[in-house]
PDB file of C-alpha atoms in Angstrom:
ATOM      1  CA  MET A   1      34.178  46.713  22.618  1.00 87.00           C
ATOM      2  CA  ILE A   2      33.434  46.711  19.138  1.00 90.00           C
ATOM      3  CA  GLY A   3      34.992  50.240  18.782  1.00 92.00           C
ATOM      4  CA  ILE A   4      38.135  48.776  20.057  1.00 91.00           C
ATOM      5  CA  GLY A   5      38.012  46.169  17.329  1.00 90.00           C
ATOM      6  CA  VAL A   6      37.682  48.829  14.801  1.00 93.00           C
ATOM      7  CA  TRP A   7      40.509  50.972  16.180  1.00 91.00           C
ATOM      8  CA  CYS A   8      42.822  47.871  16.253  1.00 89.00           C
ATOM      9  CA  MET A   9      41.776  46.819  12.881  1.00 92.00           C
ATOM     10  CA  LYS A  10      43.135  50.127  11.533  1.00 92.00           C
ATOM     11  CA  LYS A  11      46.404  49.530  13.347  1.00 89.00           C
ATOM     12  CA  THR A  12      46.797  45.987  12.076  1.00 88.00           C
ATOM     13  CA  THR A  13      48.783  45.837   8.833  1.00 88.00           C
ATOM     14  CA  GLY A  14      49.779  42.144   8.357  1.00 87.00           C
ATOM     15  CA  ALA A  15      49.793  38.592   9.946  1.00 85.00           C
ATOM     16  CA  ASP A  16      52.171  39.435  12.682  1.00 80.00           C
ATOM     17  CA  ASP A  17      50.103  42.359  13.757  1.00 85.00           C
ATOM     18  CA  TYR A  18      46.736  40.496  13.700  1.00 89.00           C
ATOM     19  CA  PHE A  19      48.040  37.242  15.436  1.00 85.00           C
ATOM     20  CA  LEU A  20      50.662  38.728  17.767  1.00 82.00           C
ATOM     21  CA  GLY A  21      49.705  42.242  18.224  1.00 83.00           C
ATOM     22  CA  GLY A  22      52.836  43.170  16.119  1.00 79.00           C
ATOM     23  CA  ARG A  23      54.983  41.398  18.916  1.00 80.00           C
ATOM     24  CA  GLY A  24      54.881  45.075  20.603  1.00 80.00           C
ATOM     25  CA  LEU A  25      52.601  44.701  23.528  1.00 82.00           C
ATOM     26  CA  SER A  26      53.856  46.224  26.782  1.00 80.00           C
ATOM     27  CA  GLY A  27      54.574  43.995  29.727  1.00 75.00           C
ATOM     28  CA  PRO A  28      51.549  45.229  31.817  1.00 79.00           C
ATOM     29  CA  VAL A  29      49.240  44.922  28.786  1.00 83.00           C
ATOM     30  CA  ALA A  30      50.387  41.267  28.111  1.00 80.00           C
ATOM     31  CA  ALA A  31      50.410  40.372  31.726  1.00 78.00           C
ATOM     32  CA  LEU A  32      46.911  41.946  32.499  1.00 81.00           C
ATOM     33  CA  SER A  33      45.521  40.224  29.214  1.00 84.00           C
ATOM     34  CA  ALA A  34      46.880  36.783  30.184  1.00 79.00           C
ATOM     35  CA  GLN A  35      45.589  37.266  33.765  1.00 78.00           C
ATOM     36  CA  ALA A  36      42.087  38.276  32.364  1.00 80.00           C
ATOM     37  CA  SER A  37      42.080  35.221  30.160  1.00 78.00           C
ATOM     38  CA  ASP A  38      42.920  32.799  33.074  1.00 73.00           C
ATOM     39  CA  MET A  39      40.451  34.480  35.343  1.00 74.00           C
ATOM     40  CA  SER A  40      37.582  33.479  33.409  1.00 76.00           C
ATOM     41  CA  GLY A  41      33.889  32.380  34.420  1.00 77.00           C
ATOM     42  CA  TRP A  42      35.696  29.278  36.107  1.00 77.00           C
ATOM     43  CA  LEU A  43      37.753  31.159  38.517  1.00 79.00           C
ATOM     44  CA  LEU A  44      34.940  33.831  39.288  1.00 79.00           C
ATOM     45  CA  MET A  45      32.080  31.314  39.513  1.00 81.00           C
ATOM     46  CA  GLY A  46      33.436  27.674  39.342  1.00 83.00           C
ATOM     47  CA  LEU A  47      36.089  27.933  42.001  1.00 87.00           C
ATOM     48  CA  PRO A  48      33.941  29.749  44.686  1.00 88.00           C
ATOM     49  CA  GLY A  49      31.292  27.051  43.858  1.00 88.00           C
ATOM     50  CA  SER A  50      33.657  24.251  44.284  1.00 89.00           C
ATOM     51  CA  ILE A  51      35.054  25.783  47.653  1.00 92.00           C
ATOM     52  CA  TYR A  52      31.559  26.157  48.883  1.00 93.00           C
ATOM     53  CA  ALA A  53      30.535  22.600  47.871  1.00 94.00           C
ATOM     54  CA  LEU A  54      33.630  20.559  48.737  1.00 95.00           C
ATOM     55  CA  GLY A  55      35.256  22.660  51.380  1.00 94.00           C
ATOM     56  CA  THR A  56      38.212  25.077  51.829  1.00 92.00           C
ATOM     57  CA  GLY A  57      40.594  22.482  50.551  1.00 93.00           C
ATOM     58  CA  GLN A  58      39.765  23.447  47.070  1.00 92.00           C
ATOM     59  CA  ALA A  59      41.386  27.044  47.781  1.00 90.00           C
ATOM     60  CA  TRP A  60      44.749  25.257  47.099  1.00 93.00           C
ATOM     61  CA  ILE A  61      43.629  25.417  43.208  1.00 90.00           C
ATOM     62  CA  ALA A  62      43.891  29.232  43.445  1.00 87.00           C
ATOM     63  CA  ILE A  63      47.185  28.997  45.270  1.00 91.00           C
ATOM     64  CA  GLY A  64      48.444  26.499  42.624  1.00 90.00           C
ATOM     65  CA  LEU A  65      47.277  28.954  39.760  1.00 86.00           C
ATOM     66  CA  GLY A  66      48.933  31.844  41.367  1.00 87.00           C
ATOM     67  CA  LEU A  67      52.303  29.865  41.571  1.00 92.00           C
ATOM     68  CA  GLY A  68      51.882  28.575  38.057  1.00 88.00           C
ATOM     69  CA  THR A  69      51.175  32.016  36.628  1.00 85.00           C
ATOM     70  CA  ILE A  70      54.389  33.467  38.477  1.00 88.00           C
ATOM     71  CA  ALA A  71      56.417  30.339  37.226  1.00 90.00           C
ATOM     72  CA  ASN A  72      55.217  30.993  33.840  1.00 86.00           C
ATOM     73  CA  TRP A  73      56.212  34.529  33.557  1.00 83.00           C
ATOM     74  CA  LEU A  74      59.634  34.092  35.429  1.00 87.00           C
ATOM     75  CA  ILE A  75      60.584  30.808  33.703  1.00 91.00           C
ATOM     76  CA  ILE A  76      58.869  30.181  30.445  1.00 88.00           C
ATOM     77  CA  ALA A  77      57.830  33.485  28.867  1.00 83.00           C
ATOM     78  CA  LYS A  78      61.001  35.173  27.926  1.00 83.00           C
ATOM     79  CA  PRO A  79      62.910  32.047  26.676  1.00 87.00           C
ATOM     80  CA  LEU A  80      59.794  30.990  24.572  1.00 86.00           C
ATOM     81  CA  ARG A  81      59.693  34.599  23.165  1.00 83.00           C
ATOM     82  CA  ALA A  82      63.405  34.351  22.231  1.00 86.00           C
ATOM     83  CA  TYR A  83      62.973  30.897  20.792  1.00 87.00           C
ATOM     84  CA  THR A  84      60.046  31.742  18.700  1.00 86.00           C
ATOM     85  CA  ILE A  85      62.173  34.328  16.774  1.00 84.00           C
ATOM     86  CA  VAL A  86      64.892  31.660  16.349  1.00 85.00           C
ATOM     87  CA  ALA A  87      62.507  29.111  15.182  1.00 85.00           C
ATOM     88  CA  ASN A  88      61.597  30.985  11.865  1.00 86.00           C
ATOM     89  CA  ASN A  89      59.589  33.705  13.724  1.00 85.00           C
ATOM     90  CA  SER A  90      57.048  31.240  14.690  1.00 87.00           C
ATOM     91  CA  MET A  91      53.525  32.631  15.524  1.00 86.00           C
ATOM     92  CA  THR A  92      51.760  29.765  17.206  1.00 88.00           C
ATOM     93  CA  LEU A  93      52.878  27.164  19.618  1.00 90.00           C
ATOM     94  CA  PRO A  94      52.326  24.344  17.073  1.00 94.00           C
ATOM     95  CA  GLU A  95      54.272  26.262  14.601  1.00 92.00           C
ATOM     96  CA  PHE A  96      56.978  26.826  17.198  1.00 91.00           C
ATOM     97  CA  PHE A  97      57.190  23.113  17.930  1.00 91.00           C
ATOM     98  CA  GLY A  98      57.368  22.048  14.296  1.00 92.00           C
ATOM     99  CA  ASN A  99      60.184  24.610  13.576  1.00 90.00           C
ATOM    100  CA  ARG A 100      62.074  24.074  16.970  1.00 90.00           C
ATOM    101  CA  TYR A 101      62.095  20.253  16.454  1.00 92.00           C
ATOM    102  CA  HIS A 102      62.439  20.248  12.552  1.00 91.00           C
ATOM    103  CA  ASP A 103      59.059  18.367  12.304  1.00 91.00           C
ATOM    104  CA  GLU A 104      59.026  17.941   8.534  1.00 91.00           C
ATOM    105  CA  LYS A 105      56.012  15.360   8.578  1.00 94.00           C
ATOM    106  CA  LYS A 106      54.158  17.982  10.708  1.00 92.00           C
ATOM    107  CA  ILE A 107      53.356  15.389  13.476  1.00 94.00           C
ATOM    108  CA  LEU A 108      54.124  17.727  16.131  1.00 93.00           C
ATOM    109  CA  LEU A 109      52.102  20.589  14.476  1.00 92.00           C
ATOM    110  CA  GLY A 110      49.007  18.337  14.231  1.00 95.00           C
ATOM    111  CA  ILE A 111      48.947  16.972  17.601  1.00 96.00           C
ATOM    112  CA  SER A 112      49.569  20.016  19.316  1.00 96.00           C
ATOM    113  CA  SER A 113      46.914  21.931  17.183  1.00 96.00           C
ATOM    114  CA  ALA A 114      44.478  19.136  18.071  1.00 97.00           C
ATOM    115  CA  ILE A 115      45.090  19.295  21.786  1.00 97.00           C
ATOM    116  CA  ILE A 116      44.747  23.205  21.768  1.00 96.00           C
ATOM    117  CA  VAL A 117      41.539  23.166  19.677  1.00 97.00           C
ATOM    118  CA  VAL A 118      39.784  20.469  21.908  1.00 97.00           C
ATOM    119  CA  PHE A 119      40.821  21.905  25.283  1.00 94.00           C
ATOM    120  CA  PHE A 120      40.122  25.620  24.025  1.00 90.00           C
ATOM    121  CA  LEU A 121      36.612  24.524  22.647  1.00 94.00           C
ATOM    122  CA  VAL A 122      35.731  23.370  26.010  1.00 90.00           C
ATOM    123  CA  TYR A 123      37.137  26.356  27.917  1.00 88.00           C
ATOM    124  CA  THR A 124      35.612  28.791  25.661  1.00 89.00           C
ATOM    125  CA  ALA A 125      32.192  27.229  25.934  1.00 91.00           C
ATOM    126  CA  SER A 126      32.457  27.343  29.713  1.00 87.00           C
ATOM    127  CA  ALA A 127      33.468  31.090  29.681  1.00 88.00           C
ATOM    128  CA  LEU A 128      30.536  31.958  27.187  1.00 91.00           C
ATOM    129  CA  ALA A 129      28.280  30.034  29.537  1.00 92.00           C
ATOM    130  CA  SER A 130      29.521  31.915  32.570  1.00 89.00           C
ATOM    131  CA  GLY A 131      28.911  35.117  30.862  1.00 89.00           C
ATOM    132  CA  GLY A 132      25.506  34.120  29.719  1.00 93.00           C
ATOM    133  CA  LYS A 133      24.739  33.079  33.450  1.00 91.00           C
ATOM    134  CA  LEU A 134      26.133  36.457  34.781  1.00 89.00           C
ATOM    135  CA  PHE A 135      24.065  38.519  32.437  1.00 92.00           C
ATOM    136  CA  ASN A 136      20.912  36.552  33.080  1.00 94.00           C
ATOM    137  CA  THR A 137      21.548  37.025  36.979  1.00 92.00           C
ATOM    138  CA  VAL A 138      22.583  40.739  37.014  1.00 94.00           C
ATOM    139  CA  PHE A 139      20.460  42.163  34.228  1.00 95.00           C
ATOM    140  CA  GLY A 140      17.596  39.528  33.894  1.00 95.00           C
ATOM    141  CA  ILE A 141      18.427  38.896  30.173  1.00 95.00           C
ATOM    142  CA  ASP A 142      17.490  35.467  28.962  1.00 97.00           C
ATOM    143  CA  TYR A 143      20.496  33.102  29.220  1.00 97.00           C
ATOM    144  CA  HIS A 144      20.377  32.211  25.472  1.00 97.00           C
ATOM    145  CA  VAL A 145      20.071  35.837  24.350  1.00 97.00           C
ATOM    146  CA  ALA A 146      22.977  36.914  26.714  1.00 96.00           C
ATOM    147  CA  LEU A 147      25.014  33.877  25.584  1.00 95.00           C
ATOM    148  CA  PHE A 148      24.527  34.740  21.951  1.00 96.00           C
ATOM    149  CA  ILE A 149      25.137  38.783  22.435  1.00 94.00           C
ATOM    150  CA  GLY A 150      28.266  37.907  24.248  1.00 92.00           C
ATOM    151  CA  ALA A 151      29.722  35.538  21.796  1.00 95.00           C
ATOM    152  CA  ALA A 152      28.835  37.927  18.873  1.00 96.00           C
ATOM    153  CA  VAL A 153      30.464  40.883  20.429  1.00 94.00           C
ATOM    154  CA  ILE A 154      33.484  38.863  21.229  1.00 92.00           C
ATOM    155  CA  LEU A 155      33.649  37.271  17.790  1.00 94.00           C
ATOM    156  CA  ILE A 156      33.266  40.750  16.077  1.00 95.00           C
ATOM    157  CA  TYR A 157      35.939  42.481  17.904  1.00 93.00           C
ATOM    158  CA  THR A 158      38.322  39.599  17.739  1.00 93.00           C
ATOM    159  CA  PHE A 159      37.905  38.950  14.019  1.00 94.00           C
ATOM    160  CA  MET A 160      38.241  42.910  13.369  1.00 94.00           C
ATOM    161  CA  GLY A 161      41.194  43.682  15.422  1.00 92.00           C
ATOM    162  CA  GLY A 162      42.858  40.278  16.226  1.00 91.00           C
ATOM    163  CA  PHE A 163      45.022  39.706  19.214  1.00 89.00           C
ATOM    164  CA  LEU A 164      45.662  43.413  19.703  1.00 90.00           C
ATOM    165  CA  ALA A 165      41.904  44.087  20.147  1.00 91.00           C
ATOM    166  CA  VAL A 166      41.827  40.910  22.493  1.00 90.00           C
ATOM    167  CA  CYS A 167      44.618  42.378  24.566  1.00 88.00           C
ATOM    168  CA  THR A 168      43.251  45.863  24.539  1.00 87.00           C
ATOM    169  CA  THR A 169      39.784  44.900  25.727  1.00 88.00           C
ATOM    170  CA  ASP A 170      41.371  42.787  28.447  1.00 83.00           C
ATOM    171  CA  PHE A 171      43.403  45.643  29.631  1.00 81.00           C
ATOM    172  CA  VAL A 172      40.361  48.355  29.469  1.00 80.00           C
TER     173      VAL A 172
END
């Protein structure tokens, strides 16, 4: 994983490369990376636990996720990609909202950034916790050590190679 980070770091020359993989990811790589991000510890551990604890009606969550993913790719992805270029080549959703709606006071940028940070902090914490539990169960590594190692490896390859490294590790 860290080797992928080093390789991607050598291919990255600017902010557009670092944050967006140079906007040149192939469809399969982008799709598999998006699905790998969606299929985190919650989907692999939490959803089955929820189905076990609360019944098969919880399976509708998986159906909704599948339909939502399909709708995202068919309805949202292409227009959003086109609009980000029109909106001053925006690199992030908050930047896109600010540029698209001419948010001079940066209110949309601030609100959307705060929402993303809050929800992704919780999401990332749950994914790291799931990884720690997985390595503890499978390899007998102490939960906290596994959590630390997993977080360290992810941070290293992400900081080194940016979005291209994240997508490449998801694809591999």
